[in-house]
Each structure stands twice: as structure tokens, then as C-alpha cells.
XYZ file of C-alpha atoms in Angstrom:
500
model
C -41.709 15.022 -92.816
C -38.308 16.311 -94.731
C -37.063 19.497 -92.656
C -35.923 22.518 -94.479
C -33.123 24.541 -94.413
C -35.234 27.175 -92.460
C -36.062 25.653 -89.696
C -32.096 24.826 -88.452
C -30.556 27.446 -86.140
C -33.565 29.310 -85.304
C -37.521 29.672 -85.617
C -39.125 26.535 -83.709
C -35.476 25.621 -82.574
C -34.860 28.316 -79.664
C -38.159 26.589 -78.257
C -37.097 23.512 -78.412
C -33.643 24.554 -76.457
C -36.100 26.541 -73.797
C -37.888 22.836 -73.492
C -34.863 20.949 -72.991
C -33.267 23.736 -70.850
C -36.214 23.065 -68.578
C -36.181 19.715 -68.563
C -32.963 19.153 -67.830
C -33.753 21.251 -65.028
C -36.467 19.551 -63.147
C -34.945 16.268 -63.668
C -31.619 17.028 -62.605
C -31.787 19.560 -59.966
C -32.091 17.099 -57.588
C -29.423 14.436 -58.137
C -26.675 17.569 -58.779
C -27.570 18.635 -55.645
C -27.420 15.507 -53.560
C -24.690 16.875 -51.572
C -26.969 18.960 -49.368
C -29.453 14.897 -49.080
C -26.161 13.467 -48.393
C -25.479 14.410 -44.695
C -28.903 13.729 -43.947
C -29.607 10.398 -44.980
C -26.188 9.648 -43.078
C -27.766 10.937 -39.709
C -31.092 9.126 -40.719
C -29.482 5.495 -41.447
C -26.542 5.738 -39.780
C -24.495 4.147 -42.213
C -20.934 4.504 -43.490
C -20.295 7.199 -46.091
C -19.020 4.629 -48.362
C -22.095 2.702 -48.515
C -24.154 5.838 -48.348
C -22.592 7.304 -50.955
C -23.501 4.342 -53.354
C -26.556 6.637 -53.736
C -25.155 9.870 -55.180
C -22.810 7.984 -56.881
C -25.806 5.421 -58.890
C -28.205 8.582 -59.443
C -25.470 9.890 -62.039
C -24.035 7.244 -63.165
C -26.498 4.453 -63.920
C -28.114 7.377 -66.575
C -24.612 7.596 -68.776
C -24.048 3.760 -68.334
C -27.071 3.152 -70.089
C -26.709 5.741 -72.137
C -26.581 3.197 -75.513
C -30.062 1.641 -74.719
C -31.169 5.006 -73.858
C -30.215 6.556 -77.428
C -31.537 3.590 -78.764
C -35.186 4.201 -77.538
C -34.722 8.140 -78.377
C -33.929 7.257 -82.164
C -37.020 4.479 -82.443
C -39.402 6.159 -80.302
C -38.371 10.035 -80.417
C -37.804 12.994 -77.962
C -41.665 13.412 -77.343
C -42.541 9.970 -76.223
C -39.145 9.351 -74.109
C -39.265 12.308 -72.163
C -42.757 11.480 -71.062
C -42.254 8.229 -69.881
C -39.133 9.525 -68.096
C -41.177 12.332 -66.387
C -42.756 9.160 -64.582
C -39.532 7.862 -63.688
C -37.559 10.599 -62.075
C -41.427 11.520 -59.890
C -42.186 7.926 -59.277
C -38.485 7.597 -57.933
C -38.335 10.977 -56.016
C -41.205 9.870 -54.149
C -40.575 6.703 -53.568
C -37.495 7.588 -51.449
C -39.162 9.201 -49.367
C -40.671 6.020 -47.983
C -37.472 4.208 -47.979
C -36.523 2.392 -44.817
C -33.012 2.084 -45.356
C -30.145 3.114 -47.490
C -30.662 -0.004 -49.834
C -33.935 0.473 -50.592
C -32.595 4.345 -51.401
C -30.121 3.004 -53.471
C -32.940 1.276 -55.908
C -35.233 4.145 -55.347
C -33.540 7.078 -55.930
C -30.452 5.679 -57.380
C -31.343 3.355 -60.453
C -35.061 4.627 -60.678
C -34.427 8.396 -60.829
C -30.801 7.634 -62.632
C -32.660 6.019 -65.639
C -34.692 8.795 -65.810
C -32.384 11.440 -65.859
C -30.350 9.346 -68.920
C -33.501 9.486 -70.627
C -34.234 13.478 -70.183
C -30.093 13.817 -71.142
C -30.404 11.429 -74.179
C -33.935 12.909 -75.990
C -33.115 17.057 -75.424
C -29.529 16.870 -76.532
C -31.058 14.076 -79.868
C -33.541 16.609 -80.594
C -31.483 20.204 -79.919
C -28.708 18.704 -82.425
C -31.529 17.864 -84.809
C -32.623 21.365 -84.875
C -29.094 23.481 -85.130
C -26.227 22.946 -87.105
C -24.177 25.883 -87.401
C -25.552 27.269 -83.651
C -24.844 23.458 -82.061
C -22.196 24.230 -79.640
C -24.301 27.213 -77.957
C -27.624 25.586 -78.280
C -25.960 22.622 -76.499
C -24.459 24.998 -74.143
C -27.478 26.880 -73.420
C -29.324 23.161 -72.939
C -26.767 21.511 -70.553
C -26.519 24.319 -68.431
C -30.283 23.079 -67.063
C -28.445 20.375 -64.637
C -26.432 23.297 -63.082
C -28.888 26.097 -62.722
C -31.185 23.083 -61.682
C -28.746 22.598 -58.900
C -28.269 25.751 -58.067
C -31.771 26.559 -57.213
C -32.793 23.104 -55.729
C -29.358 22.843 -52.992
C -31.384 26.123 -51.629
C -34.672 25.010 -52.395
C -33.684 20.975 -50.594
C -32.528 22.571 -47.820
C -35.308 25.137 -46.759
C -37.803 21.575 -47.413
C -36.193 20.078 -45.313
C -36.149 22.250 -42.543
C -39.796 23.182 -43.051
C -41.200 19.652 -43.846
C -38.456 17.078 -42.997
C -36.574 14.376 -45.505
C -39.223 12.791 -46.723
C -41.749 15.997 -47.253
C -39.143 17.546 -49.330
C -39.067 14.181 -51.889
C -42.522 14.330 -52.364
C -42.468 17.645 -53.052
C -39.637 18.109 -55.583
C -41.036 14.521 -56.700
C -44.342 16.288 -57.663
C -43.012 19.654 -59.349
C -40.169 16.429 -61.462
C -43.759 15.871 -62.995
C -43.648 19.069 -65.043
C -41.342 17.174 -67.688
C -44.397 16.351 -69.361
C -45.142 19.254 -69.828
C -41.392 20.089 -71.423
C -42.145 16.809 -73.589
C -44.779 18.542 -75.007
C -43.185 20.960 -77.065
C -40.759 18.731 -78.270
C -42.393 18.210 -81.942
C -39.990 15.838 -83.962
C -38.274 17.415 -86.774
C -37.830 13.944 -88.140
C -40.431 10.656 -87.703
C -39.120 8.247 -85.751
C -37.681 4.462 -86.444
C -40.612 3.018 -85.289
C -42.932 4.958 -87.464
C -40.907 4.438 -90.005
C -41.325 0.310 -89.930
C -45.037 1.118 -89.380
C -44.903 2.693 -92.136
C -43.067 0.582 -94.533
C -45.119 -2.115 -93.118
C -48.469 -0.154 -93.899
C -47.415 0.113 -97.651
C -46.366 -3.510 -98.030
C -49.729 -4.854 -96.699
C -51.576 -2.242 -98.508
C -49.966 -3.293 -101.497
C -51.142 -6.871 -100.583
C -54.255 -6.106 -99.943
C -55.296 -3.968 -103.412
C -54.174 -7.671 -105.114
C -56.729 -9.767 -102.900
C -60.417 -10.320 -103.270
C -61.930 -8.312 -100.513
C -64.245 -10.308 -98.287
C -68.126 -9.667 -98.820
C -68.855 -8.163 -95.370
C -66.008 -5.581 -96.509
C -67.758 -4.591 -99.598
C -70.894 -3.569 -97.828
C -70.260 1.267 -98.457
C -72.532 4.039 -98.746
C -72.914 5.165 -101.897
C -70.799 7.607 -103.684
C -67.475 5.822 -102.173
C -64.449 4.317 -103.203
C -64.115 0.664 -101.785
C -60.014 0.870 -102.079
C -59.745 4.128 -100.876
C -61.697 3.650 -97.898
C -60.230 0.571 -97.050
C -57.223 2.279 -97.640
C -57.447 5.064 -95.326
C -58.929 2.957 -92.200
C -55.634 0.482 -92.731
C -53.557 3.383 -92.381
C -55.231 4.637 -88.962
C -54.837 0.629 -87.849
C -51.433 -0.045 -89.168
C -49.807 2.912 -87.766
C -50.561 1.873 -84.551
C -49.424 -2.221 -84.950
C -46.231 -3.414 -83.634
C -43.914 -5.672 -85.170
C -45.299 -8.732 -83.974
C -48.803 -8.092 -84.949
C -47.978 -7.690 -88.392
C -46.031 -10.869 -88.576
C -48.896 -13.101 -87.256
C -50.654 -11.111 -90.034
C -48.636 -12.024 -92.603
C -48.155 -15.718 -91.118
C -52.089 -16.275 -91.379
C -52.181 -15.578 -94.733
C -49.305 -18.052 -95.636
C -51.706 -21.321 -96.134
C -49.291 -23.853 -94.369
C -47.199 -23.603 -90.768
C -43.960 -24.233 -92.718
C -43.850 -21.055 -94.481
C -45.025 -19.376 -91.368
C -41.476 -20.712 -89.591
C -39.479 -19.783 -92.243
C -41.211 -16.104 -92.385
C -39.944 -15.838 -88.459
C -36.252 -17.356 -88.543
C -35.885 -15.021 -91.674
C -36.708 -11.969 -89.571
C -35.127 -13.289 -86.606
C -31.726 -13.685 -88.872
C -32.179 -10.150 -90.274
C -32.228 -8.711 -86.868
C -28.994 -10.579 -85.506
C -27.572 -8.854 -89.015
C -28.494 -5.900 -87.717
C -27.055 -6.438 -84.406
C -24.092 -7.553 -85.301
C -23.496 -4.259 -87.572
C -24.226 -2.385 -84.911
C -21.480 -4.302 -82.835
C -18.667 -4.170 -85.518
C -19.203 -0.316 -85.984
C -18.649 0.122 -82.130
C -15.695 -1.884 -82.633
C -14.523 0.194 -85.546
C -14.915 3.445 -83.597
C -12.992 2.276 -80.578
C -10.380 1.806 -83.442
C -9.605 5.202 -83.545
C -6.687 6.529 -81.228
C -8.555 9.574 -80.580
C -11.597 7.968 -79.466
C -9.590 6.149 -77.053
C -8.198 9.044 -75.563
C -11.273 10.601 -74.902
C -12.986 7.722 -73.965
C -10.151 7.255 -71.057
C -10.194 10.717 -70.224
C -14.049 10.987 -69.915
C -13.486 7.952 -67.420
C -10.441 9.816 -65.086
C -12.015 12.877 -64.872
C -15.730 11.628 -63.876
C -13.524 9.711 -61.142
C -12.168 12.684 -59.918
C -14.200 15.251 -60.391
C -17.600 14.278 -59.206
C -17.155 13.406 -55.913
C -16.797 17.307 -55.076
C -20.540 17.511 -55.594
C -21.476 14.734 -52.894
C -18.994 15.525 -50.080
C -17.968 19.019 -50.337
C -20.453 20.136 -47.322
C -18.768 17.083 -45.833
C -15.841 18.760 -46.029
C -16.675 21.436 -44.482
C -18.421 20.362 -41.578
C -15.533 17.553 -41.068
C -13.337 20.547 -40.864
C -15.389 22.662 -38.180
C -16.155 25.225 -41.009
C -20.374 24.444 -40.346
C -20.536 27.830 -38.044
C -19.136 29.877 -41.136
C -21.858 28.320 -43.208
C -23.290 31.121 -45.533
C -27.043 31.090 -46.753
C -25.774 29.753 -50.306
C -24.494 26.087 -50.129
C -21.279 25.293 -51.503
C -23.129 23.103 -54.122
C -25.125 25.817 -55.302
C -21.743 27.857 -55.930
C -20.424 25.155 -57.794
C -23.432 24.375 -59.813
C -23.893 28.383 -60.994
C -19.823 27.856 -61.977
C -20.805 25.163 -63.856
C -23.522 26.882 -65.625
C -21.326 29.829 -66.872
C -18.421 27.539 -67.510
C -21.000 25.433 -69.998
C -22.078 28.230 -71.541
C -18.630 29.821 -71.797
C -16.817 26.597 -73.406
C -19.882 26.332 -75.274
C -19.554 29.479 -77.163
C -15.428 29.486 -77.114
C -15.087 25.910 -79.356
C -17.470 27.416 -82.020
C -14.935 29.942 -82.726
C -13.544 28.136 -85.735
C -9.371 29.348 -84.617
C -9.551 27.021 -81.161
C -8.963 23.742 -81.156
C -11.789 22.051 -79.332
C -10.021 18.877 -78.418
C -7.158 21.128 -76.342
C -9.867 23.793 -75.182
C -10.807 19.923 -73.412
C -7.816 19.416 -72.049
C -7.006 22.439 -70.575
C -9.957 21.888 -68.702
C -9.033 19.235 -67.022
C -5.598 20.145 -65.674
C -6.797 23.351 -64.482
C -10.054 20.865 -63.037
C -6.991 18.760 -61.218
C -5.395 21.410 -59.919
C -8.511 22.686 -57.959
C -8.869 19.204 -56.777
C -5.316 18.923 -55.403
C -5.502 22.164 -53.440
C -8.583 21.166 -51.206
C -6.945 19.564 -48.880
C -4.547 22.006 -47.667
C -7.718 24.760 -47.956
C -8.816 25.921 -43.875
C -10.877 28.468 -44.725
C -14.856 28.414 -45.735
C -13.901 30.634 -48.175
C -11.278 29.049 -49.734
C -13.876 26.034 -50.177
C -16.022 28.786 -51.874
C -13.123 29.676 -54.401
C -12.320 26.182 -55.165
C -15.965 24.832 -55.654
C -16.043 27.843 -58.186
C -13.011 26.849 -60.429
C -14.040 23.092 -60.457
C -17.314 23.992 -61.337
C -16.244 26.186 -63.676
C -13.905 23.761 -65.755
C -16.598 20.852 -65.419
C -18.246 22.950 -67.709
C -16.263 20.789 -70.057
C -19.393 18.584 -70.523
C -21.367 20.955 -72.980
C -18.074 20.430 -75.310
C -18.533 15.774 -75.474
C -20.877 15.881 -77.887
C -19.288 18.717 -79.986
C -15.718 16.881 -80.278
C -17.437 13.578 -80.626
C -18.800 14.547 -83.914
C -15.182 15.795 -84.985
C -13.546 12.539 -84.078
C -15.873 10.440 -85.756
C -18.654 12.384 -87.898
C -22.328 13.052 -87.210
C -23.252 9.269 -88.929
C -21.562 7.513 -85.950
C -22.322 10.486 -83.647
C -25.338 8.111 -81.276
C -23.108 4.615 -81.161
C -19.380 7.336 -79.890
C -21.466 9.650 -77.770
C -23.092 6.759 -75.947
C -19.378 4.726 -75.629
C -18.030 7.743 -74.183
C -21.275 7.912 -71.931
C -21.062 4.583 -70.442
C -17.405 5.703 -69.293
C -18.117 8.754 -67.920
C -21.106 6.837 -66.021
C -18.418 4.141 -64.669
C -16.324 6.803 -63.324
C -18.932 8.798 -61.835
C -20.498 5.934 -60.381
C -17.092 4.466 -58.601
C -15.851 8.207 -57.577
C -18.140 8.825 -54.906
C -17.792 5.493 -53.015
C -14.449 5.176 -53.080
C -13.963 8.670 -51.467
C -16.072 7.970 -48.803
C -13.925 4.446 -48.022
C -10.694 6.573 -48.152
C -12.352 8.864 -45.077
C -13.583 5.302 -43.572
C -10.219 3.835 -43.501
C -8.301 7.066 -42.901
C -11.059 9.485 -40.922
C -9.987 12.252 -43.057
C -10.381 13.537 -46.746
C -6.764 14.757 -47.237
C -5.975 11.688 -49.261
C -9.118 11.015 -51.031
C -8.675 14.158 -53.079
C -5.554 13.990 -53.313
C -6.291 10.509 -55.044
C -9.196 12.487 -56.955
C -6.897 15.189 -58.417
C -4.269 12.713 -59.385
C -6.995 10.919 -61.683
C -7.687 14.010 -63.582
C -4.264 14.915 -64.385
C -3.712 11.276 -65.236
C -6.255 11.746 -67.641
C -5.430 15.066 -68.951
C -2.017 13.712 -69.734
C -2.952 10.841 -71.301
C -5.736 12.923 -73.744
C -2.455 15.369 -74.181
C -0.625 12.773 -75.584
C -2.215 10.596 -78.050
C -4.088 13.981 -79.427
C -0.578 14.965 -80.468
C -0.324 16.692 -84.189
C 2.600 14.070 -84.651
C 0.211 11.251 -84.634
C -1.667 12.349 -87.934
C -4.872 12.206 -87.442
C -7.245 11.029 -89.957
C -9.743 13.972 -88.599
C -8.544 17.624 -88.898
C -9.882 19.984 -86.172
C -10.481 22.580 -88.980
C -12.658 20.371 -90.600
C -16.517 21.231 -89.766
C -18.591 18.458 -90.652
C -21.841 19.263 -91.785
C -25.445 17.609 -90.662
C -26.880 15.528 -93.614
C -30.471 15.087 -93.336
C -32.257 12.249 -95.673
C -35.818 12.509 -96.853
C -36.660 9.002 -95.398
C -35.481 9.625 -91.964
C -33.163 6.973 -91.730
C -30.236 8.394 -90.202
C -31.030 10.413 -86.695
C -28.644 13.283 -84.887
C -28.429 11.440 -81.465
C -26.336 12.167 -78.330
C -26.948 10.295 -75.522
């Protein structure tokens, strides 16, 4: 199906974004909230908060490191498909922790199990919400991401009233069982384009069709009512069959027909050598992209400020019970502030770097030394409401992540758009994933958080500096901010929007 000029930027779209916005949602409300989890499961397993923070730390960042494979299964299988299965993933892993009988097991269970997940919900709405707007991208994707914040916002309140009315492990299998609902989101996801898989059904239908009207038909196939078409029905019932044949079927199709087992070798080593071609391209244009300065700036600055900024979300209620602040406590949680500052900062940014006079790439970076800054002043913060202030700048600024995908595809063009976004995934993921734990083995070795933000803040501005710098006009850039590059969209399908 070719898509039309009418349906971009509106019409079937601003469902699709309501979908995704959802989605996001239910399968992220819980891991951006895993602050408020946090100081339970350390009171339940009495473990360190390094170790214990392995599980905050996994649940975000396994998703982004895996981001590649992730896209890869959203462009060959599509939205629809990928957001069911991970519907299964983020419930089955919800409430499985709530069984778990130590932090290890939690780690597997809610860290890897739901983490996957969650890469899969992030990888198939943002694929299919950039399929469906072109000129409208940066606020559909704005409207989209902000699901993980209001998500958190809602479930910090909702995790802790669970918890208090039904314990730990009632409250997993609850939110575990309303995480089901994204298959209901998946649902309205109808593909604007087929699929990658289809599409080798489908050129495999035609070539064995093709076969086929050249054969002699066997007699018991010949045996039709009267009034039909032989080739057309046989047609028709090949298409039903074929479409739903994977590759390996059709190639011991194909080998019985080849009278003799040494054409049926030479059949599978020369599809085995056409798919280490296509490997291999895949590889070199990685390698190519990581060519370009720009590229590498972001990539490293993606990295710094995950390492900084995410640990915020898993100890800041820490902090403030560490500091005697518990008795000043108000009914919001400090996670839910910073998740609703998140939201408007998304949404904000979002709208801001489609203004064609800003310069997206330095809207970025601005964002991350003002991000630092809030870092750097927590420690020397005594009040509960200077917590309150400060969760609601850094929220605010890590915003920044509606605007990845957006300056991705001005550094290296919508064609390369999946094989950047999911690079600059996997670094994010890294940094996200080490933040946490090495926070909590600051506190271990030092009993106090002072100089594991101070670490944290230091990161970001490391990073904001470096994306400064090499995003300099003086380095002539091949890519010019004010160029706008357009979505190109090819009757065969063969080239997909996807972010991961």
C-alpha cells in the first residue's frame, strides 16, 4: 500500500500519536518511576544500594542498548506486531517480580524482561509516528514521548498508594495487569507501509507463482467445479499459503524441485552469501556514519548526560530521606514532579526546534548545561523544597529526549535515520545503565551523596562542552541546520522511517 500525501500530518495520524502516547504510557510508567520501588526493595532484601540499584539502572538501559535489534524487528515485522508481543513482555515481567526472592532474580525480572519491552514500545510508536508526519514530526514526537513522563507522573502516586494498600508484590501484579492494555494500543497502529517481511513473502509469492503457471499441474490439482479457472484458483489459494511461509519453507520448496542434492547446496550457500552481503552493508554504513564529527559528538554527549542525569530519578527520595527531609514529605513524590517537568519540557523543546530560526543542535546543548547545573546544586540543597525546585529544572531540560530523533535526521538524513538513531541509543542505554550503580557505590564508600552528584553534574557539562565544540560553525559541516530534509516514501516499501 503506497501512502498519499493526505494522510501525513493529520487524518489517521493524530490517532496513531494518541496510540503511541498511551503506550508509552503503560509501559513506562513504571520503570520512570522506580524511585518510589527503590527504597522498598532495599528494606525488603537488604542489600547495598549499589547492587540494588543494578535494577533501575537495567530497566532503562537494556531497552536503548538493544535498541539496533529492536529497530530491526520494527522495520521487518512492523509497529502492530512488535508492540503486541512487547505488551507480553513488560506484564509477564511486572509480574514476575513480584515473586522474586531476591534482588538477582529482580534484576532478570524486572530489569532485562520489562527493559526489552519497553525498547520495543519506544522503537515501534516513534517508527510508526515518523511514518505518519513530516512537516508536524517534532510535535508529534513531542506529544508521543511525553507518555514515559506523564506515565510517571501518575504511577509514582499510583505505586505508592499500592503499596500501602496491597504491599510490594500486590502492586506488581496489579500495574503488571493494567501493562496488558498495550495490546490494545497495538491495535490501532495500522501500518502506513507493509513490512520487510511481507515484502519477501511477497516477492517470494510472485517468483513461485511464476514457476508454477510454467509446470504441469498434478492430476489431483486439476480436479474444479465447473465454471472455474484452474490458474486463477490455484493462484489465489498460493497467495493465502505463501503469505504466511517463512524463509526457510520456501527454500526447502524450491530445493525439492531441484532434481539432484548438489543444486540444492549450492541454492543455500548462495543465499547464505547474499545475507553476509547484506550484513556486511549494514556494518560499513554504521561505520560510515560514525565517520561524521557530528555524529560523534552527539553520540558522546547522549552517553555523559544519560550518566548524569538519570540517576536523579532512582535516588532522589533517597536523598531526601538520607537528609531527614521524610517528615516534610508532601502527597506528590519528588518523581512525579520531575516526571510532569519532563512532560512540558518534551513538549516545549518539541515545538521550539520546529521553528525553522533555532538551531536544534544548540537548543541541545543548552539543555544540558542548564541540566548540569541543576545537578551540581543538589548537594548543597537542605530544604524539601529546594529538592522540589531542582527535580523541576532537571526534569524540565531532560526534556531534551523528544529533540534525538529530530537532530539525528539533520546530521545524517532520514535514509540512515534507523542504523544513527539506534547508535546513539545503545549510548544513551550504556550511560543510563552505569549511572545509577555507580551513584549508589559513591554513597557506599562515602555514606553520603554530596560527591556522587557532584560526579553526576560534572559528566553533563563534560558532555555539553564537548557537543559545544566539535558542533562549531568553524568546522564546516557537510549538513546545514537550515536544511530540512524531506521524507521520501517509495512505492515498494523498501526504505522505512525508523527510530529506535
Amino acid at each position: 500500500m503506497s501512502p498519499s500525501t493526505e494522510v501525513l500530518d493529520g487524518g489517521w495520524g493524530w490517532v496513531i500519536v494518541v496510540a503511541s502516547f498511551m503506550a508509552q504510557l503503560l509501559a513506562y510508567g513504571s520503570p520512570q518511576s522506580v524511585g518510589v520501588l527503590y527504597p522498598e526493595w532495599l528494606h525488603a532484601f537488604q542489600e547495598g544500594k549499589g547492587m540494588t540499584a543494578w535494577v533501575g539502572s537495567l530497566v532503562a538501559g537494556v531497552g536503548l542498548i538493544a535498541s539496533p535489534v529492536c529497530s530491526v524487528c520494527v522495520d521487518n515485522f512492523g509497529a502492530r506486531p512488535v508492540t503486541i508481543f512487547s505488551g507480553v513482555m513488560v506484564a509477564g515481567g511486572l509480574m514476575l517480580s513480584a515473586f522474586a526472592p531476591n534482588v538477582q532474580f529482580l534484576i532478570f525480572s524486572y530489569g532485562i524482561v520489562v527493559g526489552l519491552g519497553c525498547g520495543l514500545v519506544y522503537a515501534a510508536t516513534l517508527t510508526i509516528t515518523c511514518q505518519y508526519f513530516d512537516k508536524r514530526r517534532g510535535l508529534a514526537l513531542g506529544i508521543v514521548t511525553t507518555g514515559t513522563s506523564v506515565g510517571a507522573f501518575i504511577y509514582a502516586s499510583a505505586q505508592n498508594e499500592l503499596i500501602v494498600l496491597f504491599g510490594l508484590d500486590g502492586c506488581l501484579l496489579i500495574i503488571g495487569a493494567v501493562a496488558l492494555n498495550l495490546m490494545v494500543c497495538a491495535g490501532f497502529m495500522r501500518p502506513l507501509n507493509m513490512p520487510g517481511y511481507y515484502l519477501k513473502q511477497k516477492a517470494a509469492l510472485e517468483r513461485n507463482t511464476e514457476e508454477q503457471l510454467f509446470e504441469k499441474p498434478p492430476l489431483d490439482d486439476l480436479k474444479i467445479t465447473a465454471g472455474s479457472t484452474p490458474t486463477t484458483t490455484e493462484k489465489t489459494l498460493t497467495v493465502k499459503e505463501l503469505l504466511i511461509t517463512v524463509d526457510s519453507k520456501d527454500l526447502a520448496i524450491q530445493s525439492e524441485k531441484k532434481k539432484g542434492g548438489l543444486l540444492a547446496g549450492l541454492t543455500i550457500m548462495k543465499v547464505i552469501k547474499k545475507k553476509q552481503q547484506a550484513y556486511c552493508k549494514y556494518m560499513h554504513s554504521m561505520y560510515e556514519i560514525l565517520q561524521d564529527q557530528a555524529m560523534v559528538s552527539f553520540c558522546i554527549a547522549i552517553f555523559l548526560f544519560s550518566l548524569g542525569a538519570f540517576p536523579p530519578v532512582l535516588f532522589i527520595e533517597d536523598v531526601a530521606q538520607t537528609q531527614g527531609l521524610i517528615e516534610e514529605v508532601s502527597v506528590i513524590p519528588l518523581v512525579s514532579i520531575g516526571a510532569i517537568a519532563t512532560c512540558v519540557g518534551k513538549l516545549a523543546l518539541g515545538t521550539l526546534v520546529d521553528i525553522r530560526w533555532i538551531n536544534g543542535m544548540y537548543l541541545y546543548g543548552f539543555t544540558m548545561f542548564a541540566g548540569g547545573l541543576a545537578l551540581l546544586c543538589i548537594p548543597s540543597t537542605k530544604s524539601y523544597l529546594g529538592l522540589q525546585i531542582l527535580s523541576a529544572v532537571l526534569g524540565f531540560f531532560s526534556g531534551n529526549w523528544s529533540l534525538t530523533s529530530y537532530i539525528t535526521t539533520k546530521i545524517v538524513g532520514l535514509d540512515r535515520l534507523t542504523q544513527a538513531h539506534g547508535i546513539l541509543m545503545f549510548f544513551g542505554g550504556f550511560g543510563i545503565m552505569l549511572g545509577p550503580p555507580v551513584v549508589g557505590w559513591f554513597f557506599d564508600w562515602t555514606q553520603s551523596y554530596d560527591l556522587a552528584f557532584y560526579f553526576s553534574g560534572g559528566c553533563v557539562e563534560l558532555g555539553a562542552f564537548i557537543f559545544f565544540l566539535l558542533n562549531l560553525p568553524c568546522w564546516n559541516r557537510k549538513h546545514s541546520e537550515n536544511d530540512r530534509p524531506d521524507v521520501h516514501y517509495t512505492s515498494n516499501c523498501e526504505k522505512v522511517a525508523s527510530v529506535a
